[in-house]
Coordinates of C-alpha atoms and ligand atoms in Angstrom, one line a residue:
M1 CA 0.4 0.0 -0.1
D2 CA 1.3 3.4 -0.6
L3 CA 0.8 5.5 1.6
G4 CA 2.4 8.5 0.4
T5 CA 3.7 9.8 3.7
D6 CA 5.6 8.6 6.1
D7 CA 4.2 10.5 9.8
P8 CA 3.4 8.4 12.3
V9 CA 0.0 7.2 13.7
L10 CA -0.5 6.6 17.4
V11 CA -3.0 3.6 17.7
L12 CA -4.5 2.6 20.8
N13 CA -6.8 -0.5 22.2
S14 CA -8.8 1.1 25.2
G15 CA -9.8 -2.3 27.0
S16 CA -12.4 -1.9 29.7
S17 CA -9.0 -1.8 32.8
S18 CA -6.1 -1.9 30.1
I19 CA -4.8 0.6 27.2
K20 CA -2.5 -0.8 24.6
Y21 CA -0.8 1.8 21.8
Q22 CA 1.8 2.0 19.7
L23 CA 3.5 5.0 17.6
L24 CA 4.3 3.6 14.2
H25 CA 5.0 4.1 10.4
P26 CA 2.6 2.6 8.9
R27 CA 4.5 3.2 5.0
T28 CA 7.3 1.8 6.8
S29 CA 5.6 -0.7 9.9
E30 CA 7.9 0.2 12.2
V31 CA 7.2 0.6 15.8
V32 CA 9.1 3.8 17.6
A33 CA 7.4 2.6 21.0
A34 CA 4.6 0.2 22.5
G35 CA 3.0 -0.2 25.6
I36 CA 0.3 -1.6 27.6
V37 CA -1.3 0.2 30.7
E38 CA -2.7 -2.3 33.4
R39 CA -5.2 -2.1 36.1
I40 CA -6.7 0.4 35.5
G41 CA -9.1 2.0 38.8
E42 CA -7.8 -0.9 40.8
P43 CA -5.7 -0.2 43.7
E44 CA -2.1 -2.1 42.1
G45 CA -2.0 -0.9 38.2
G46 CA 1.4 0.0 35.7
I47 CA 2.7 1.0 32.7
E48 CA 5.0 -1.2 30.1
H49 CA 7.2 1.2 28.0
R50 CA 9.5 -0.5 25.4
T51 CA 11.2 1.8 23.1
G52 CA 14.3 1.4 20.8
G53 CA 15.8 -2.0 23.2
Q54 CA 14.8 0.2 26.3
R55 CA 12.1 -1.2 28.5
I56 CA 10.2 0.8 31.5
E57 CA 8.2 -0.4 33.7
Q58 CA 6.1 1.7 36.6
R59 CA 3.8 0.9 39.1
E60 CA 0.9 3.0 40.3
P61 CA -2.2 3.7 41.0
I62 CA -4.1 4.6 37.7
A63 CA -8.1 6.7 37.8
D64 CA -8.9 6.1 34.5
H65 CA -8.1 6.3 30.9
S66 CA -7.8 9.7 31.2
A67 CA -5.0 9.0 34.0
G68 CA -3.5 6.3 32.4
L69 CA -3.2 8.1 28.4
R70 CA -1.6 10.7 30.6
L71 CA 1.1 8.4 31.7
V72 CA 1.7 7.0 28.1
F73 CA 2.6 10.8 27.3
E74 CA 5.0 10.9 30.0
M75 CA 6.9 7.7 29.3
F76 CA 7.7 9.4 25.7
A77 CA 8.8 12.6 26.9
R78 CA 10.9 10.2 29.5
T79 CA 11.9 8.6 26.4
G80 CA 13.1 11.9 24.5
R81 CA 9.8 12.0 22.2
D82 CA 6.3 14.8 23.4
L83 CA 3.5 13.5 21.5
T84 CA 2.4 16.5 20.9
R85 CA 5.5 17.9 18.6
A86 CA 5.4 14.4 17.4
G87 CA 4.1 15.3 13.6
L88 CA 1.4 12.4 14.3
R89 CA -1.1 12.3 11.2
A90 CA -3.4 10.4 13.0
V91 CA -4.7 8.5 16.6
G92 CA -6.2 5.0 15.4
H93 CA -8.7 3.5 17.5
R94 CA -10.2 -0.2 17.5
V95 CA -13.5 0.0 18.4
V96 CA -14.9 -2.8 18.9
H97 CA -19.1 -2.5 18.2
G98 CA -19.7 -0.5 15.1
G99 CA -23.6 -2.0 14.9
E100 CA -25.1 -1.9 11.4
V101 CA -23.8 2.0 11.4
F102 CA -20.0 1.7 10.9
Y103 CA -18.5 -0.4 8.6
R104 CA -15.7 1.4 7.1
P105 CA -12.5 3.5 9.1
T106 CA -14.4 7.1 10.2
L107 CA -13.4 10.0 11.3
I108 CA -14.0 10.8 15.1
D109 CA -16.5 14.2 16.0
D110 CA -19.0 14.5 18.3
E111 CA -22.2 13.0 16.4
V112 CA -19.7 9.8 15.9
L113 CA -18.7 9.3 19.4
A114 CA -21.8 9.5 20.8
T115 CA -22.9 7.0 18.3
I116 CA -20.3 4.6 19.3
D117 CA -21.2 5.4 22.9
E118 CA -24.8 4.4 22.1
L119 CA -23.6 1.3 21.0
S120 CA -22.4 0.4 24.0
V121 CA -26.1 -1.4 24.7
L122 CA -24.3 -4.0 22.2
A123 CA -20.8 -4.4 23.5
P124 CA -21.5 -3.1 27.4
L125 CA -18.4 -4.6 28.0
H126 CA -15.9 -3.0 25.4
N127 CA -17.8 0.1 23.4
P128 CA -17.5 2.2 27.0
A129 CA -14.1 1.5 27.1
N130 CA -12.6 2.9 24.1
V131 CA -15.0 6.0 24.1
A132 CA -13.1 6.9 27.3
G133 CA -9.8 6.2 25.2
I134 CA -11.4 8.5 22.3
R135 CA -12.4 11.3 25.4
S136 CA -9.0 11.7 26.7
A137 CA -6.8 11.4 23.6
R138 CA -9.0 14.0 22.1
A139 CA -8.4 15.8 24.8
L140 CA -4.8 15.3 25.2
L141 CA -4.4 15.7 21.3
P142 CA -6.7 18.4 20.3
G143 CA -5.5 19.4 16.2
V144 CA -4.5 15.4 15.5
P145 CA -7.6 14.0 13.5
Q146 CA -9.2 10.5 15.6
V147 CA -10.6 7.2 13.6
A148 CA -12.9 4.5 14.7
V149 CA -11.5 1.0 12.8
F150 CA -14.8 -1.3 13.9
D151 CA -13.7 -5.3 14.6
T152 CA -16.9 -5.3 13.2
A153 CA -16.6 -4.1 10.3
F154 CA -14.9 -6.7 7.9
F155 CA -18.4 -8.9 8.5
H156 CA -20.5 -5.7 7.7
G157 CA -22.1 -7.5 4.4
L158 CA -22.1 -10.9 5.9
P159 CA -24.4 -13.0 3.5
A160 CA -28.6 -12.7 5.2
A161 CA -29.0 -16.2 5.9
A162 CA -24.9 -16.3 8.2
K163 CA -25.9 -13.1 10.0
T164 CA -29.4 -14.0 10.9
Y165 CA -30.7 -15.5 14.1
A166 CA -33.9 -17.3 13.8
I167 CA -36.1 -15.4 16.7
D168 CA -39.1 -13.6 15.9
A169 CA -37.9 -10.8 13.4
K170 CA -39.8 -7.9 15.2
V171 CA -37.3 -8.7 18.2
A172 CA -34.6 -9.1 16.5
A173 CA -35.2 -5.6 14.0
A174 CA -35.9 -3.7 17.4
H175 CA -32.9 -5.0 19.6
G176 CA -30.3 -5.0 16.6
I177 CA -29.8 -8.7 16.9
R178 CA -27.7 -10.3 14.2
R179 CA -24.8 -11.7 13.6
Y180 CA -21.9 -8.8 13.6
G181 CA -18.9 -10.4 14.1
F182 CA -14.7 -9.3 15.5
H183 CA -12.0 -9.4 15.3
G184 CA -12.5 -8.0 11.3
T185 CA -9.4 -6.2 11.0
S186 CA -7.8 -9.0 12.2
H187 CA -9.1 -11.0 9.6
E188 CA -9.0 -8.9 7.0
Y189 CA -5.3 -8.5 7.4
V190 CA -4.0 -12.0 7.8
S191 CA -6.3 -12.8 4.3
G192 CA -4.7 -9.8 2.8
Q193 CA -1.7 -11.6 3.8
V194 CA -2.8 -15.0 2.8
A195 CA -3.4 -14.0 -0.8
Q196 CA -0.1 -12.1 -0.9
F197 CA 2.3 -14.6 0.3
L198 CA 0.8 -17.2 -2.2
G199 CA 1.2 -14.6 -5.1
R200 CA -2.9 -15.1 -5.7
E201 CA -5.5 -12.1 -5.8
P202 CA -8.1 -12.3 -3.0
A203 CA -10.7 -12.6 -5.2
Q204 CA -9.3 -16.4 -6.6
L205 CA -8.9 -17.4 -3.3
N206 CA -11.3 -20.1 -0.7
Q207 CA -9.6 -18.8 3.0
I208 CA -10.7 -20.1 5.8
V209 CA -9.4 -18.3 9.0
F210 CA -8.9 -19.2 12.5
H211 CA -7.8 -15.7 14.8
L212 CA -6.7 -18.1 18.1
G213 CA -6.3 -15.1 20.9
N214 CA -7.5 -14.9 24.6
G215 CA -10.4 -14.5 22.4
A216 CA -10.9 -17.1 19.0
S217 CA -13.3 -17.3 16.1
A218 CA -13.1 -18.3 13.0
S219 CA -14.4 -17.0 9.1
A220 CA -14.9 -18.6 5.9
I221 CA -14.1 -16.1 3.0
R222 CA -14.5 -16.2 -0.6
G223 CA -13.1 -13.8 -3.2
G224 CA -11.7 -11.7 -0.3
R225 CA -15.3 -11.3 1.4
P226 CA -15.9 -12.8 4.7
I227 CA -19.7 -15.4 3.8
D228 CA -19.3 -16.6 7.6
T229 CA -17.4 -16.3 11.0
S230 CA -18.2 -17.6 13.8
M231 CA -19.1 -14.8 16.7
G232 CA -22.5 -13.3 16.8
L233 CA -24.1 -10.3 18.2
T234 CA -21.1 -10.0 20.7
P235 CA -17.6 -11.9 21.0
L236 CA -19.1 -14.3 23.0
E237 CA -20.2 -17.0 20.1
G238 CA -18.5 -19.4 18.3
L239 CA -14.9 -21.2 19.1
V240 CA -13.8 -21.9 23.3
M241 CA -11.5 -18.8 24.4
G242 CA -9.9 -18.1 26.9
T243 CA -12.4 -17.2 29.7
R244 CA -15.2 -17.5 27.1
S245 CA -17.7 -20.6 26.6
G246 CA -18.4 -20.0 22.9
D247 CA -21.5 -21.4 21.2
L248 CA -23.8 -23.2 24.0
D249 CA -27.5 -23.7 24.2
P250 CA -28.9 -20.8 24.6
G251 CA -31.5 -22.9 27.3
I252 CA -28.7 -22.5 29.6
V253 CA -29.4 -18.7 30.7
P254 CA -33.2 -19.2 31.5
H255 CA -32.1 -22.6 33.3
L256 CA -29.0 -20.8 35.2
M257 CA -31.1 -17.8 36.5
R258 CA -34.1 -20.1 37.4
S259 CA -31.7 -23.6 39.3
A260 CA -28.9 -21.6 40.2
G261 CA -30.4 -18.2 41.5
L262 CA -28.1 -16.6 39.1
D263 CA -29.3 -12.6 38.0
I264 CA -28.8 -12.2 34.5
D265 CA -25.3 -9.8 35.5
A266 CA -24.4 -13.1 37.2
V267 CA -24.8 -14.8 34.1
D268 CA -22.7 -12.8 31.8
A269 CA -20.1 -12.5 34.0
L270 CA -19.6 -16.7 33.7
L271 CA -20.3 -16.8 30.2
N272 CA -17.6 -14.1 29.5
R273 CA -15.3 -14.7 32.4
D274 CA -15.5 -17.7 34.3
S275 CA -15.7 -20.2 31.5
G276 CA -13.8 -21.4 28.1
L277 CA -10.1 -22.3 29.1
K278 CA -10.8 -21.0 32.6
G279 CA -14.0 -22.4 34.0
L280 CA -13.1 -26.2 32.1
S281 CA -9.5 -26.0 33.7
G282 CA -8.9 -23.3 36.1
V283 CA -6.0 -21.6 33.8
N284 CA -7.1 -18.9 30.5
D285 CA -3.6 -18.6 29.4
F286 CA -2.5 -21.7 26.9
R287 CA 0.5 -22.3 28.2
A288 CA -0.2 -22.9 31.1
L289 CA -2.9 -25.3 30.3
Q290 CA -0.3 -26.9 28.1
E291 CA 2.3 -27.4 31.8
L292 CA -0.8 -28.9 32.9
I293 CA -1.6 -30.6 30.2
D294 CA 1.6 -32.8 30.3
A295 CA 1.8 -33.1 34.1
G296 CA -1.3 -35.2 33.6
D297 CA -4.0 -33.4 34.4
P298 CA -7.4 -34.6 33.1
A299 CA -9.2 -30.9 33.5
A300 CA -6.9 -29.7 31.6
R301 CA -7.0 -31.9 28.9
L302 CA -10.3 -32.3 28.2
A303 CA -10.9 -28.4 28.2
Y304 CA -8.1 -28.9 24.9
D305 CA -10.2 -31.6 23.6
V306 CA -13.5 -29.0 24.1
Y307 CA -11.3 -26.7 22.6
I308 CA -10.2 -28.6 19.5
H309 CA -13.4 -30.0 19.5
R310 CA -14.9 -26.6 18.4
L311 CA -12.5 -25.6 16.0
R312 CA -13.4 -28.7 14.2
H313 CA -16.9 -28.5 14.4
Y314 CA -16.2 -24.4 12.4
L315 CA -13.6 -25.7 10.0
G316 CA -15.8 -28.6 8.4
A317 CA -19.0 -26.1 8.7
Y318 CA -16.8 -23.7 6.5
L319 CA -15.7 -25.8 4.5
I320 CA -19.2 -26.8 3.2
D321 CA -20.0 -23.1 3.1
L322 CA -16.9 -22.4 0.4
G323 CA -17.8 -25.7 -1.5
G324 CA -13.8 -26.3 -1.1
V325 CA -11.4 -24.5 0.4
D326 CA -7.5 -23.2 -0.7
V327 CA -5.8 -21.8 2.3
L328 CA -6.0 -22.3 5.7
T329 CA -4.6 -20.3 7.8
F330 CA -3.9 -19.7 11.8
T331 CA -3.1 -16.4 13.0
A332 CA -3.0 -15.0 16.7
G333 CA -1.2 -15.8 20.1
V334 CA -2.3 -19.4 20.0
G335 CA -2.2 -20.0 16.0
E336 CA 0.9 -18.8 15.4
N337 CA 2.6 -20.5 18.5
S338 CA 0.6 -23.7 19.1
P339 CA 1.8 -26.6 17.0
A340 CA -0.7 -29.2 18.7
V341 CA -3.1 -27.1 18.1
R342 CA -2.5 -26.8 14.5
A343 CA -1.7 -30.3 14.2
D344 CA -4.5 -32.3 16.3
A345 CA -7.5 -29.3 14.5
L346 CA -6.5 -31.4 11.1
A347 CA -5.6 -34.6 12.0
G348 CA -6.7 -37.4 9.8
L349 CA -8.5 -35.0 6.8
Q350 CA -5.7 -36.0 3.9
R351 CA -8.8 -37.0 2.1
F352 CA -10.1 -33.2 1.8
G353 CA -6.2 -32.3 0.7
I354 CA -5.3 -31.2 4.3
A355 CA -2.8 -32.2 5.6
V356 CA 0.4 -30.9 8.1
D357 CA 3.8 -31.2 7.4
P358 CA 5.2 -32.0 11.2
V359 CA 8.5 -30.5 10.6
R360 CA 7.3 -26.7 9.1
N361 CA 4.9 -27.0 11.5
V362 CA 7.2 -26.8 14.6
A363 CA 9.9 -24.2 12.8
K364 CA 9.9 -20.5 15.0
D365 CA 9.9 -18.4 12.1
R366 CA 8.4 -15.1 12.9
V367 CA 6.7 -14.6 9.3
A368 CA 4.0 -15.5 7.3
R369 CA 5.0 -19.4 6.4
R370 CA 3.5 -22.7 5.2
I371 CA 3.3 -25.6 6.8
S372 CA 1.6 -28.0 4.3
P373 CA 3.8 -30.0 2.4
D374 CA 4.4 -28.3 -1.3
D375 CA 2.3 -30.6 -2.9
A376 CA -0.4 -30.9 -0.2
P377 CA -4.0 -29.3 -2.2
V378 CA -4.5 -27.2 0.7
A379 CA -2.4 -24.9 1.9
V380 CA -2.1 -24.6 5.0
L381 CA -0.4 -21.1 6.5
V382 CA 0.7 -20.0 10.0
V383 CA 0.4 -15.6 9.8
P384 CA 1.2 -13.4 12.3
T385 CA -1.6 -11.4 13.0
N386 CA -0.7 -7.2 13.0
E387 CA -3.9 -5.6 13.9
E388 CA -2.1 -2.2 15.0
L389 CA -0.1 -1.8 12.0
A390 CA -3.8 -2.7 9.7
I391 CA -5.5 0.8 12.6
A392 CA -2.5 2.8 11.6
R393 CA -2.7 2.2 7.8
A394 CA -6.4 2.0 7.9
A395 CA -6.4 5.7 10.2
L396 CA -3.7 7.4 7.9
A397 CA -5.2 6.3 4.2
L398 CA -8.7 7.9 6.0
V399 CA -6.9 11.4 7.0
I400 CA -4.8 11.1 3.6
Q401 CA -7.8 10.8 1.2
D402 CA -9.6 14.0 2.7
Ligands
ADP501 P1 -5.6 -11.1 22.7 O1 -6.5 -12.1 22.7 O2 -5.0 -11.0 24.1 O3 -5.0 -10.4 21.3 P2 -2.7 -13.1 21.8 O4 -3.4 -13.4 20.7 O5 -2.1 -12.2 22.5 O6 -4.5 -12.6 22.6 O7 -3.1 -14.3 22.4 C1 -2.9 -14.6 24.1 C2 -2.9 -16.6 23.8 O8 -1.7 -16.9 23.3 C3 -2.6 -16.7 25.4 O9 -3.6 -18.2 25.2 C4 -1.3 -17.6 25.3 O10 -0.7 -18.5 26.5 C5 -1.1 -18.0 24.6 N1 0.3 -18.4 23.5 C6 1.3 -17.3 23.6 N2 2.3 -18.3 23.5 C7 2.1 -18.9 23.5 C8 3.7 -19.9 22.7 N3 4.4 -20.2 22.8 N4 2.5 -21.6 22.8 C9 1.0 -21.3 22.9 N5 -0.1 -20.8 23.5 C10 1.0 -19.3 23.7

């Protein structure tokens, strides 16, 4: 992509208790500095700031997102960079839910911000934090264009049959109930990288992408456009995740409320924070899970088996949805780093043209690579995701076109 300028962009990913940030040059992909503010609003917060081989950690309570962002500015100042004079061309914000309204990178003004805030009803765990991050950034960098890049955007045009839940259509319409999909920035970026890696046009490819991080999602992409994805109205649906259940019988919700006496917030917390790998094994981090499995822990083993079982369900569904697949790709923390997951997810599928080369699979390269044998009909790839770079590029492309 020729963006025409090498001006830096600040990317902010504001979560409920954290702010991840990067200052980077979208044209060259050079990262100038990156870091994370953690445990905002808790008694013991902190920041970790990395730049040019230097790593600074500081522990202190951080009252809110505004205080968190001020601390980020302080870190930049301490390492010789005044962010207010850094020639920032834009601030790119990751925004989780764009609802039906936003499906392109969008320049943020008061009205856009108010709408993102209203969409909190669809993403109560995410959009309020995104709004807090945007408000703070606008206050600290008043002259710099602020751009929202939505996690749902890539999936906006899902086919009707894939995005529609089979519930009362009037109720669904009144409450914005449809499948929106998330991790869109990653699925779009990675599927583009896949086409480049294979030297093919996106239009020629049927792809399945597995984004397996703390959150996890799958997508089926035909000719560069998604035709299905595993996350739905919220990022709770689909694959088994670190702390989220993924798919379950919706009847479990009223059953828990009636039988276990849980109120709706307790059910929400159970399914979002205390389920998935953590609910089954006690740990949400995949490396910790693997250690427990190696130590012979049966609950961890079961959690892993459920995780793989669900992955294979989506693989099977998307193979059929697409009518055959050219390339399967693994990305994000688990997808990029766990040979076991990749091998187990694709085991015994030779009759579908899917195979993993055991030597290629365990290579530790940090770049896009093929892990299937050269002569396998389906290419299996590992492609590092880079949501920050994708957000920075989208933000810059928008502001230079204006
Ligand atoms: P997030 O959704 O927070 O962006 P990441 O994409 O960073 O998440 O993925 C985090 C997950 O990746 C964690 O479960 C972590 O244990 C897992 N992970 C990171 N490195 C490895 C590794 N070498 N082997 C297995 N899992 C790993």
